[in-house]
Structures are given as C-alpha cells and as structure tokens.
mmCIF file of C-alpha atoms in Angstrom:
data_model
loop_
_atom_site.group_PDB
_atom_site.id
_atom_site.type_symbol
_atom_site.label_atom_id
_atom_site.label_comp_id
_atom_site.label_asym_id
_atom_site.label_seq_id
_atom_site.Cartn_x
_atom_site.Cartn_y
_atom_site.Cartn_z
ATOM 1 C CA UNK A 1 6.021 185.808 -30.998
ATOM 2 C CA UNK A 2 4.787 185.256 -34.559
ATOM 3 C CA UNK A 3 6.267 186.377 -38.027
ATOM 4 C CA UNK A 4 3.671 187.533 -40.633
ATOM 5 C CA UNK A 5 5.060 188.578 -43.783
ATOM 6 C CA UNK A 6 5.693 192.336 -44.391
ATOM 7 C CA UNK A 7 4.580 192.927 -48.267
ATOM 8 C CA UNK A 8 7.827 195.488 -47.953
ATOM 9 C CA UNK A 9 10.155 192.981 -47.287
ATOM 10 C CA UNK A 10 11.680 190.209 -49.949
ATOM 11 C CA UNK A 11 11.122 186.866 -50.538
ATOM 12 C CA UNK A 12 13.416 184.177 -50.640
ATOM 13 C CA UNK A 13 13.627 181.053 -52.325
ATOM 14 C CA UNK A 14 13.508 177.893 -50.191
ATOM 15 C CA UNK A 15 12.877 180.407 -46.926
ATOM 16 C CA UNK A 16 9.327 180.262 -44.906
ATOM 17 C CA UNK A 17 9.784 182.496 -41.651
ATOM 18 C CA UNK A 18 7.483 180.772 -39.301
ATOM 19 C CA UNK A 19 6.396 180.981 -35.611
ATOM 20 C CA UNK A 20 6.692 177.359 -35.091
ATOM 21 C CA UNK A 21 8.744 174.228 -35.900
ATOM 22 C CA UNK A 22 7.093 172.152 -33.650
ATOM 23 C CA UNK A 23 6.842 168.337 -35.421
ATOM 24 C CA UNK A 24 8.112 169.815 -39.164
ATOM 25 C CA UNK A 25 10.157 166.371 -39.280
ATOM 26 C CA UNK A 26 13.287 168.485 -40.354
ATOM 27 C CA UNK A 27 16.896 169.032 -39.158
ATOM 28 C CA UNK A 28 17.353 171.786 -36.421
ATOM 29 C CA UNK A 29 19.953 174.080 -36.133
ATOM 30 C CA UNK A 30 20.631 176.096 -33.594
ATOM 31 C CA UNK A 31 22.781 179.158 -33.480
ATOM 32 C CA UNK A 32 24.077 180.959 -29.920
ATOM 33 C CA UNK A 33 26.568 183.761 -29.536
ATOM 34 C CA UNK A 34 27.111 187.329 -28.288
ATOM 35 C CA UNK A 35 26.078 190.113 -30.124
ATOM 36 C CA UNK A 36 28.395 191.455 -33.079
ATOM 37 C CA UNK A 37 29.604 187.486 -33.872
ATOM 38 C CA UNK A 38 28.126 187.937 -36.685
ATOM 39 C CA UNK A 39 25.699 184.874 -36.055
ATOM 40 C CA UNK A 40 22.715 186.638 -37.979
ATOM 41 C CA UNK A 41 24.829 187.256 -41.034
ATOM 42 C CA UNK A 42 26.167 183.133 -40.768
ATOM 43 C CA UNK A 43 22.456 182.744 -40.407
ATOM 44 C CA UNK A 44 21.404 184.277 -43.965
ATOM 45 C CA UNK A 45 24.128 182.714 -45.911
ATOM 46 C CA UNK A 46 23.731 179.127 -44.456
ATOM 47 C CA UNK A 47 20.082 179.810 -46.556
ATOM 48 C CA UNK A 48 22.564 180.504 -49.655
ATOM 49 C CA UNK A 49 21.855 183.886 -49.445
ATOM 50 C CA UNK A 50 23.290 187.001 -49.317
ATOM 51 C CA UNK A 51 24.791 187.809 -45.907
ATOM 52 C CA UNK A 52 22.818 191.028 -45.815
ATOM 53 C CA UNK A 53 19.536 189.337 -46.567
ATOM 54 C CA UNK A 54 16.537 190.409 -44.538
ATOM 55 C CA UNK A 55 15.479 187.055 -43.288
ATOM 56 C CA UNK A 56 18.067 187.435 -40.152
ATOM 57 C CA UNK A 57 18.258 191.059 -40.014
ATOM 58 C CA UNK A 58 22.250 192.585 -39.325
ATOM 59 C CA UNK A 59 23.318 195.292 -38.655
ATOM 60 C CA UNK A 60 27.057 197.279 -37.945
ATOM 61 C CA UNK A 61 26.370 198.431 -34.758
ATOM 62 C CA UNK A 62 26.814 197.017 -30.748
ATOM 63 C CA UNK A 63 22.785 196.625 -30.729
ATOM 64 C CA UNK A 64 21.555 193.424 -31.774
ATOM 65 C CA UNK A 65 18.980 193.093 -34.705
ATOM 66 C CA UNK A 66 17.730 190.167 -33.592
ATOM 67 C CA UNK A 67 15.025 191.383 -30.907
ATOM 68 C CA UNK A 68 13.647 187.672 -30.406
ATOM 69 C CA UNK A 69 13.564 184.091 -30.819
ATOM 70 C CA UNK A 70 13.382 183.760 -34.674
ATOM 71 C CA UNK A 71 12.758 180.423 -36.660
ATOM 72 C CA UNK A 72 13.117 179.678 -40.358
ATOM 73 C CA UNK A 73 12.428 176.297 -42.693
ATOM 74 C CA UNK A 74 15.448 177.085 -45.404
ATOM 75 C CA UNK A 75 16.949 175.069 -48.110
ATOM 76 C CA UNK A 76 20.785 174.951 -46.102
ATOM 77 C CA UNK A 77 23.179 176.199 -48.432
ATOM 78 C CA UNK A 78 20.777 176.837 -51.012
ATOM 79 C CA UNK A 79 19.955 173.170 -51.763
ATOM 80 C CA UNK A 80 16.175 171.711 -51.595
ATOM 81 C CA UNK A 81 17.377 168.639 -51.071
ATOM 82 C CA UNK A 82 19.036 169.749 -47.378
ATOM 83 C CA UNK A 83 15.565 171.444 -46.123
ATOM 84 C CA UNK A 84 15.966 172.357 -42.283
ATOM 85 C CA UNK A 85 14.678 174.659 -39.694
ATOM 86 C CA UNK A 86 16.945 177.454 -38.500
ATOM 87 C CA UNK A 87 17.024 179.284 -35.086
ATOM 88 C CA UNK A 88 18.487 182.397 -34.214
ATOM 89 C CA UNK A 89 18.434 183.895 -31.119
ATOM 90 C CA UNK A 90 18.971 187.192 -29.140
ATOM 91 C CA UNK A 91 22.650 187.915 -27.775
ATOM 92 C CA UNK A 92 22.875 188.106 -23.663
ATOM 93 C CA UNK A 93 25.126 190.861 -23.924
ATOM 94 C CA UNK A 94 22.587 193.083 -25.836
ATOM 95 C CA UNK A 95 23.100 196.936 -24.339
ATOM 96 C CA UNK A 96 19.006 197.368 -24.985
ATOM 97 C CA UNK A 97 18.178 193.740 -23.442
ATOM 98 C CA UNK A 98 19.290 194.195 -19.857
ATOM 99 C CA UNK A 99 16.379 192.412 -18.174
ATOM 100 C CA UNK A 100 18.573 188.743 -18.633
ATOM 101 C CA UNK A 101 15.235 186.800 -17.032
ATOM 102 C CA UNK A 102 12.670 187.952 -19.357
ATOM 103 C CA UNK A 103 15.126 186.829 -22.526
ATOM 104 C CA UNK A 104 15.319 183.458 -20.825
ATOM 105 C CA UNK A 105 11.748 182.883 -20.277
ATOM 106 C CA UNK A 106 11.359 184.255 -24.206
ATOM 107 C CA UNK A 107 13.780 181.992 -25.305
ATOM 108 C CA UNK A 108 12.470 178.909 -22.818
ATOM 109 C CA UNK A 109 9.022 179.071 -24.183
ATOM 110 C CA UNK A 110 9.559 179.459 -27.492
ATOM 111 C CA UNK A 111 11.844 176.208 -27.706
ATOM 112 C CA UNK A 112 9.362 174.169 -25.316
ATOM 113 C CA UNK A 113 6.125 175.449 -26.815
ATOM 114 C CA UNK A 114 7.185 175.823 -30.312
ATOM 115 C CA UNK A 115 10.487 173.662 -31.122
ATOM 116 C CA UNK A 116 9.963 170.010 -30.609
ATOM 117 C CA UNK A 117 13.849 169.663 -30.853
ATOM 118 C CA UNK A 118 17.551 170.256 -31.649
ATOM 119 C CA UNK A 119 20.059 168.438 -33.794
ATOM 120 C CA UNK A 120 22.823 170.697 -32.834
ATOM 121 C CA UNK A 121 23.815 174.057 -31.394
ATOM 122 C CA UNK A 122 26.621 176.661 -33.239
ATOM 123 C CA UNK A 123 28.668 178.805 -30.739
ATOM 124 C CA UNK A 124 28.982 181.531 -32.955
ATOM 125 C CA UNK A 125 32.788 183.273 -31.730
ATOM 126 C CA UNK A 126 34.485 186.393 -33.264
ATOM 127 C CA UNK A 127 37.632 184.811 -34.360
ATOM 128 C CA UNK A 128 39.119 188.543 -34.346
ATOM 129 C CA UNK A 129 38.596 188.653 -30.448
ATOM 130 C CA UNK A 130 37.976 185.108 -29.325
ATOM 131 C CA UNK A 131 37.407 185.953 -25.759
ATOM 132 C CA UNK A 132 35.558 183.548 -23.579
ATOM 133 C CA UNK A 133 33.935 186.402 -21.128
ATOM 134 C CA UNK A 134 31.268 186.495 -18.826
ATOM 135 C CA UNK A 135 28.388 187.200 -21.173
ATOM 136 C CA UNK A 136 29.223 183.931 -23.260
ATOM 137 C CA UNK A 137 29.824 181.858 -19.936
ATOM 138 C CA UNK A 138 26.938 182.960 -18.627
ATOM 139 C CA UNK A 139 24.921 182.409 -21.706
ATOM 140 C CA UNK A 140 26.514 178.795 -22.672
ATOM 141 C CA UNK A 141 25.620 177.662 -18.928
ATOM 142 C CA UNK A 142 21.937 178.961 -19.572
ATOM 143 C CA UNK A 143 21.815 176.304 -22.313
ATOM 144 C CA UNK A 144 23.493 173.777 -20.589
ATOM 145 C CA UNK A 145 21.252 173.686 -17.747
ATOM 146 C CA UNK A 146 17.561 174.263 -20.281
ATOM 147 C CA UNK A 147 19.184 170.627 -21.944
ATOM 148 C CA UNK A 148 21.359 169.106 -18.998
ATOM 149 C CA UNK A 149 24.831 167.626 -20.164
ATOM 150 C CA UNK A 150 23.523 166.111 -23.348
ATOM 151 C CA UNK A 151 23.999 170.060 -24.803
ATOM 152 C CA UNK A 152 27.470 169.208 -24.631
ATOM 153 C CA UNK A 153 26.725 166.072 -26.835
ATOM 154 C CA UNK A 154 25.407 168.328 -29.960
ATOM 155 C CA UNK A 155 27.502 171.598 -29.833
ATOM 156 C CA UNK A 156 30.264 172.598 -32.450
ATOM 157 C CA UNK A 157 32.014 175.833 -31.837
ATOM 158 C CA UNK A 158 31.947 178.020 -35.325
ATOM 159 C CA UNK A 159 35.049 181.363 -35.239
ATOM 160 C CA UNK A 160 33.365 183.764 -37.757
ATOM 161 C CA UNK A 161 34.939 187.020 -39.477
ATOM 162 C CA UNK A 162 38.491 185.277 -39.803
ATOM 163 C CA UNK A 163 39.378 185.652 -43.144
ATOM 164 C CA UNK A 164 41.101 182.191 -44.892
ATOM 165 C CA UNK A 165 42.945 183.528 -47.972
ATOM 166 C CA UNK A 166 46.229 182.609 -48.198
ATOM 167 C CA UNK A 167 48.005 185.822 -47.581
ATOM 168 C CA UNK A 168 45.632 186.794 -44.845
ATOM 169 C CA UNK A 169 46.524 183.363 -43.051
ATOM 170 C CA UNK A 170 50.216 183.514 -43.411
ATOM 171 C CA UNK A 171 50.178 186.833 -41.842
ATOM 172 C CA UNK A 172 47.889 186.014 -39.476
ATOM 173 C CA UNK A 173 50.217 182.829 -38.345
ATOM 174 C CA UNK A 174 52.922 185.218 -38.261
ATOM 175 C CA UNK A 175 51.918 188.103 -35.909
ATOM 176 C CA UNK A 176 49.667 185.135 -33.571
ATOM 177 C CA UNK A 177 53.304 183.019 -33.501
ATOM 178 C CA UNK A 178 50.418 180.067 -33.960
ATOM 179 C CA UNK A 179 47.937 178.724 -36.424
ATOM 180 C CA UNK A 180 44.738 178.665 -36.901
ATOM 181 C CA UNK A 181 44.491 175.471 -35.610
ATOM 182 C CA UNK A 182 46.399 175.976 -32.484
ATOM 183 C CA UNK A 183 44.310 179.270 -31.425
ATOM 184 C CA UNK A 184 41.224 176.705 -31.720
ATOM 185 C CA UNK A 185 42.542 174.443 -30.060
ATOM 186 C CA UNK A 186 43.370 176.673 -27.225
ATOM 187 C CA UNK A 187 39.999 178.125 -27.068
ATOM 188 C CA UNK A 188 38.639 174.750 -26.661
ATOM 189 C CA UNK A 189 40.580 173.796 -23.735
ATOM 190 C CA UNK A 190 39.684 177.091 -22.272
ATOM 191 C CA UNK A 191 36.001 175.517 -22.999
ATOM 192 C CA UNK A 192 36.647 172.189 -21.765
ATOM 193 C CA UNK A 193 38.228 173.626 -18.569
ATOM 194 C CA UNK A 194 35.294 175.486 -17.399
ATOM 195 C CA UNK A 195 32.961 172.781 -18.023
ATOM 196 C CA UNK A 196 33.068 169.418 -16.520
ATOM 197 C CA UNK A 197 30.686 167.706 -19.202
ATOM 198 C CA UNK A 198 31.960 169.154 -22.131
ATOM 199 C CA UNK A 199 34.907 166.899 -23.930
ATOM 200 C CA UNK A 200 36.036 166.359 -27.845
ATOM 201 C CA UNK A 201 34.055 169.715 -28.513
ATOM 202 C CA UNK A 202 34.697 170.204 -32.524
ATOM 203 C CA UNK A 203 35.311 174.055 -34.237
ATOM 204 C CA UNK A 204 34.901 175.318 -37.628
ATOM 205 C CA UNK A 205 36.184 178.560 -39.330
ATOM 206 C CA UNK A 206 33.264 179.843 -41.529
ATOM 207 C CA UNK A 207 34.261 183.514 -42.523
ATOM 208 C CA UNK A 208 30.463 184.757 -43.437
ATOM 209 C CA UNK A 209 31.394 187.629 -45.650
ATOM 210 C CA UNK A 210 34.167 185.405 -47.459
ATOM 211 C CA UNK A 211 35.109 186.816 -51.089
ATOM 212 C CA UNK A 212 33.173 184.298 -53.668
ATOM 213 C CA UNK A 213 36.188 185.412 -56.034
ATOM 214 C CA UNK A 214 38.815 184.348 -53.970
ATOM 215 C CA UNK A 215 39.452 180.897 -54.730
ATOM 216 C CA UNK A 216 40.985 179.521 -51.202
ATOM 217 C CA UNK A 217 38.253 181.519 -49.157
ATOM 218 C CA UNK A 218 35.454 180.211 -51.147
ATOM 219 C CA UNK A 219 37.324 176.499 -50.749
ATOM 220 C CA UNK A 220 37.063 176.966 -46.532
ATOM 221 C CA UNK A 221 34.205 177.905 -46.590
ATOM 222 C CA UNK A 222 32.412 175.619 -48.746
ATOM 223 C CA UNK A 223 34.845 172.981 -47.209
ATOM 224 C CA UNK A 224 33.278 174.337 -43.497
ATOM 225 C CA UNK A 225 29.742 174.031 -44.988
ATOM 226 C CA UNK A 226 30.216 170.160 -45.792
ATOM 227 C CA UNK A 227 31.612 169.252 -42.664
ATOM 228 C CA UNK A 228 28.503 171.411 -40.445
ATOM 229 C CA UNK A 229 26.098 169.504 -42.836
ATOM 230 C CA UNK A 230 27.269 166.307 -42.099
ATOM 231 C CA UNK A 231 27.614 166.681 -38.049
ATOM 232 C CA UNK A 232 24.151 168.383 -38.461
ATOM 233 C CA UNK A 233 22.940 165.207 -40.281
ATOM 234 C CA UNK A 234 24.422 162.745 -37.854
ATOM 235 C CA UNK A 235 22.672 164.675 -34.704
ATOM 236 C CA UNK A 236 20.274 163.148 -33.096
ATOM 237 C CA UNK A 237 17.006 165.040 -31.692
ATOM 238 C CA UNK A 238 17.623 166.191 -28.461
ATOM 239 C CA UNK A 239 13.989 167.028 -26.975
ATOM 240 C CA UNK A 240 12.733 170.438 -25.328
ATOM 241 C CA UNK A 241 10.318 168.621 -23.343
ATOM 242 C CA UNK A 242 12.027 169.301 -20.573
ATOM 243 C CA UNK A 243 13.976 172.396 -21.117
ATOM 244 C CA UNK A 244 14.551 174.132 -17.864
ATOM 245 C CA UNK A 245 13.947 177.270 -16.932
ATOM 246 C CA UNK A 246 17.051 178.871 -15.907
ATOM 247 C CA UNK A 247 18.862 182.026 -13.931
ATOM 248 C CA UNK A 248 22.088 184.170 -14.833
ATOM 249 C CA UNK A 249 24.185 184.488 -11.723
ATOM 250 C CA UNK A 250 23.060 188.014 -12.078
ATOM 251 C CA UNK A 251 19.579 187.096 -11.383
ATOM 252 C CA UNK A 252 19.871 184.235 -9.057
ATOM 253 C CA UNK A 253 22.146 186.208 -6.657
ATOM 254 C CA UNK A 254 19.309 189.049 -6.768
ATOM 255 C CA UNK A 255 16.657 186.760 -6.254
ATOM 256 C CA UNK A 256 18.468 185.276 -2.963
ATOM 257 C CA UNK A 257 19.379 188.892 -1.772
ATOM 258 C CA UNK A 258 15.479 189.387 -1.805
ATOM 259 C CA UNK A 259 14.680 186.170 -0.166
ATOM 260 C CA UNK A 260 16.901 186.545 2.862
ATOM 261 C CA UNK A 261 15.932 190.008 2.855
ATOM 262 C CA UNK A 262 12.356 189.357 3.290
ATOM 263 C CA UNK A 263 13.077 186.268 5.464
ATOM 264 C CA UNK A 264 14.705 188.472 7.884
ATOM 265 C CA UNK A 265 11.874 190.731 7.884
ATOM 266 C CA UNK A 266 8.970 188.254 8.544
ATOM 267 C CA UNK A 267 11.781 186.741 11.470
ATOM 268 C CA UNK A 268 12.020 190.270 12.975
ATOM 269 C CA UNK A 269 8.110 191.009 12.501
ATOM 270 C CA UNK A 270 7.532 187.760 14.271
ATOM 271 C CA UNK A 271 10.070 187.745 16.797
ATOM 272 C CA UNK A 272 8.659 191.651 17.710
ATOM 273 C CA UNK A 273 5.011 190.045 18.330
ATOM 274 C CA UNK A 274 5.673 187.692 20.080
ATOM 275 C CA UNK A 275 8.187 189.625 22.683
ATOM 276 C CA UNK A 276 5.454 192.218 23.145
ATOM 277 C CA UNK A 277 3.348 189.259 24.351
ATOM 278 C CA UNK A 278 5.896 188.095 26.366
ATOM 279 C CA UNK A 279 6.535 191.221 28.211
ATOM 280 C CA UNK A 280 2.662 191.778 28.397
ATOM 281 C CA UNK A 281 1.833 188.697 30.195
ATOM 282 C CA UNK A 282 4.527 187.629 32.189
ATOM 283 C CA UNK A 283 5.486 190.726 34.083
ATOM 284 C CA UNK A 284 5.685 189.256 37.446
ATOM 285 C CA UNK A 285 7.543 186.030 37.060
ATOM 286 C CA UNK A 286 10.407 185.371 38.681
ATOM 287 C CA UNK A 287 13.851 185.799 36.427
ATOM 288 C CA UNK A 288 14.326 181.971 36.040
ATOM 289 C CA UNK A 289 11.156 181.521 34.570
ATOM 290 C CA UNK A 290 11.323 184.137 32.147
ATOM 291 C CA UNK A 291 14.612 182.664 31.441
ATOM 292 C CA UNK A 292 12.453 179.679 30.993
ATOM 293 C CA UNK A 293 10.390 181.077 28.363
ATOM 294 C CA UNK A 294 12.666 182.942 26.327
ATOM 295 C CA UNK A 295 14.771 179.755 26.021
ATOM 296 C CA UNK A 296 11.240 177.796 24.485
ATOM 297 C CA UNK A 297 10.672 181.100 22.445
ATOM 298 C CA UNK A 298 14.082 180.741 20.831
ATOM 299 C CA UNK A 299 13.681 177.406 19.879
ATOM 300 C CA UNK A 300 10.119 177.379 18.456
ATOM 301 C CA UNK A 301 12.173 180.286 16.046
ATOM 302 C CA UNK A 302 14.913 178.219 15.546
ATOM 303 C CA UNK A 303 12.723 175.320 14.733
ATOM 304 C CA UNK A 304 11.334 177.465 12.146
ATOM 305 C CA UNK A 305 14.318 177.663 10.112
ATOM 306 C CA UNK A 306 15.892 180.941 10.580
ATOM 307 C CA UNK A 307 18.229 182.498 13.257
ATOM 308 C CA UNK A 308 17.426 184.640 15.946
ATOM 309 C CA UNK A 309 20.923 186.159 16.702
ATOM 310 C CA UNK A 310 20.185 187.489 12.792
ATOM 311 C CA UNK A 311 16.260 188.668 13.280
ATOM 312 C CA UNK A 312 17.857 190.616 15.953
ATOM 313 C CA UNK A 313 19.346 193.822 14.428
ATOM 314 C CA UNK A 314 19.790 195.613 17.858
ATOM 315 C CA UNK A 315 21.398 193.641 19.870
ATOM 316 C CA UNK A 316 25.120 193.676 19.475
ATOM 317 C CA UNK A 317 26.045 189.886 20.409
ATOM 318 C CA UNK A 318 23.452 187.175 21.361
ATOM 319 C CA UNK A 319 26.021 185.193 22.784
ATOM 320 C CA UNK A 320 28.305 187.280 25.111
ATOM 321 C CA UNK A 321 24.995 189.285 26.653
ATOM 322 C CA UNK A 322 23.356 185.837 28.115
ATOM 323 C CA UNK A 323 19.407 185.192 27.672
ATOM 324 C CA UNK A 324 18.437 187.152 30.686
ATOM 325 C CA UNK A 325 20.481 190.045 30.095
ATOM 326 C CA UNK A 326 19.048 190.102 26.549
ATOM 327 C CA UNK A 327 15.231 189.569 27.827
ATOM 328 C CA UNK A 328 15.872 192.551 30.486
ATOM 329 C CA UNK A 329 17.443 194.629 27.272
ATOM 330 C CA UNK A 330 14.403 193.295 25.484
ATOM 331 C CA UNK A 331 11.978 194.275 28.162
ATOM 332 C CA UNK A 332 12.963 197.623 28.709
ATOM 333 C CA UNK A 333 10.559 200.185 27.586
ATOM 334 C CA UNK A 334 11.188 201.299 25.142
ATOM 335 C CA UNK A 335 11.694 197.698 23.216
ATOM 336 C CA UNK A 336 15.165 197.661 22.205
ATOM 337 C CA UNK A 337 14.811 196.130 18.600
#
C-alpha cells in the first residue's frame, strides 16, 4: 500500500510518510501491540509531536485507526540529528480485521518487499490492564516465527497510559501492594515463561499523553525516551530477507480441518472405485482369494498414506468384523459405504 499526501491533511516537520524504507540507511523502529495500547498515539509523539497528530491516526474507540502497515522517516523526539524510520502496524485483535491471514500476508510483504530491516521491536502494553491474552500471544508468536529467535534479541516491552506523577504513583503502589517495578517485572516473567528464547527482556514506562507541566511526568518520560534511543542505537539490523510467512492457531487449525477433510474424501472417492471394480470383476472367485485381494487393496491404500478403517464411514469397526466379513458387507448390493 502506498501513502500519497492528502493536500487536507498537515505537514510535519522532520516527517515524510512513505511506502518504502527499503535501503534508507536509517534506524528502524518497530512498534507491535493490541488495539487501544495506545501504540499510534506513542507513535506521533516519538516524532515530537502532538499525540493527536495525523501522521499515526488515533482514535477513542475499540476499532483500530491504523488499517495497514504504515512507515514514516521522522526526526525521533523531534531532533534532526536522530532521523529514523518508524513502523506501525495493525492490532490482531481489531473487531473489523477478522480475516487474521490476510493481515499477516499484508504485514509479511510489506516488511520483505519494502523494509530491508529492524533495529528493534516495542511491545506496546496498556499498563492499566497489563494482560498477556491470546490476541498478544498469538500476535508476539507471529513475529517470532517471520524473524526466528533473534526477535527475542531486539524487543523491549514499552507499558503505556500509566501515569508517573508522584501522587499518581504512590497511590498506585498503594492499592497494587507493589511497584511499578515489581508489576514489570512480573509481566516479564509471565513473558519469559511462555517463551523458551526470550530471556533479559527490558520494559519501559512511557505514559504518551504525559502532562508537559508536570515536572516528574515530563522527567519519566523524557528519562524513557533516552534510554529507547540508546537500545534503538545499539540494535543491530536484523534482516527481512527471510521473514516467514506465518499462521495464527486460528488459521492453522482451520487449514488442517480442511486438509484431513478433503483427504478423507479423495480416500473414500478412491476406495469407492476401486471396490466397484473389485466386485465387478471378481464375482466368482473363491472367498480366499477375494480375501486375497482385499488384503493387497488395503495395503496399496495404506501405502498411500492414509487409513482405510477412517475412509470407511460405514462400517462400524474394521477390526472386530474381519476382511471377509467386511468384503461380503462391502459386496452387498447395495454398496454399504
């Protein structure tokens, strides 16, 4: 999908929406999470812009703004001298994006067609609700297997809409009986437990709508943009050559209903032809040679790779009834299948 610019909409300094990144020689970032993080809003403000800007649209309710893939070379923080490319990207959980495969192969071919690389993926969290549900598993292990277990190498988990003022912590501590720093550190293990590969994963707090005249929240969160700058900065590329095309569990459990589905099907189709010529040709051998023959007609199914006690929906056990009870059974007009 390409961007052209919509006379309607603003400019902003430092910003170039673009359709590709491919080769820029610049920084990538990255940002993942389900939607209502707030990862669109972290987006615009790590260009030093308002968090309501209309380079990464936002918006207040459960459907997700951003409809695609979306790239952007920005000044980070505001600053020419940090110049990167950032990459936002459509929530999994998204109540108008149900079809999970077609996001993936959006997502896929945009990074391996027009994203040379990534320095480092955000896992945006609500730090209101830091759940670790199926939507985020599911769409963590979609970019764990598009980059292998180098992903885990170049991830850094970021708890938006968490306040940091001083009163706002305290009470928070208080009602939570923990800190800040404990609940991260819980989530992390949570993390680390459900994926083998992934150890020393790092966290930030970075409230996105912080209050500039608050003097401890703008401290976090400028204190929050240092640190992301400098892990950003010490990331190496990790290619997209060979980013993987990948299934939800939704979608590969689908996919194998169909295939054994349609396996069973062909077996049954097959089996059915080949009976019919059985019974056609062979009506007056003895019952030891049609024994014969089914047993060779078995195997040459078998052989094939699927079982015939399954192709055969009629029949109530293969294995109590006997091969010539189940050819008689078989050869009675009319066929019992």
């Amino acid at each position: 999908m390409s961007y052209s610019h919509d006379p309607s909409t603003p400019t902003y300094k430092g910003v170039t929406v673009t359709h590709s990144i491919n080769n820029n020689g610049l920084k990538k970032l990255l940002i993942i999470g389900k939607t209502g993080t707030g990862k669109s809003t972290l987006c615009n403000v790590l260009t030093g812009n308002d968090p309501k800007a209309k380079i990464f649209p936002v918006s207040s309710d459960a459907e997700s703004c951003t409809q695609a893939t979306k790239f952007a070379n920005v000044w980070f923080n505001g600053d020419k001298s940090k110049h990167i490319s950032l990459i936002d990207t459509i929530g999994f959980d998204d109540a108008t994006k149900n079809d999970d495969a077609a996001i993936i192969a959006e997502l896929v071919g945009k990074l391996r067609d027009d994203c040379d690389h990534v320095n480092l993926f955000v896992i945006a969290v609500n730090g209101q609700n830091p759940r670790l549900d199926g939507s985020l598993l599911t769409m963590i292990r979609i970019f764990e297997g598009m980059f292998s277990k180098d992903f885990w190498k170049q991830v850094i988990i970021v708890f938006t809409r968490i306040p940091q003022d001083a009163k706002t912590k305290k009470r928070r501590e208080k009602q939570n009986d923990k800190s800040d720093e404990d609940l991260a550190a819980d989530y992390i293990k949570l993390v680390e437990r459900q994926f083998k590969d992934c150890t020393g994963l790092k966290y930030l707090y970075m409230d996105a709508t912080y209050d500039k005249e608050d003097e401890d929240e703008t401290d976090a969160f400028e204190t929050a943009l240092t640190e992301l700058w400098k892990t950003l900065k010490n990331c190496p590329p990790l290619s997209t050559d060979h980013v993987q095309q990948v299934e939800t569990d939704n979608a590969k459990l689908k996919r194998q209903i169909e295939e054994q589905k349609q396996a069973r099907e062909d077996a049954e189709k097959l089996l059915r032809e080949e009976l019919e010529k059985l019974k056609a040709e062979n009506k007056n051998l003895s019952d030891k040679e049609l024994e014969k023959k089914l047993e060779k007609l078995v195997k040459n199914h078998e052989d094939q790779g699927f079982s015939v006690e399954n192709a055969i929906s009629d029949v109530t056990s293969w294995a109590t009834i006997g091969l010539l009870k189940f050819l008689r059974v078989l050869l009675e007009p009319p066929l019992g299948l």
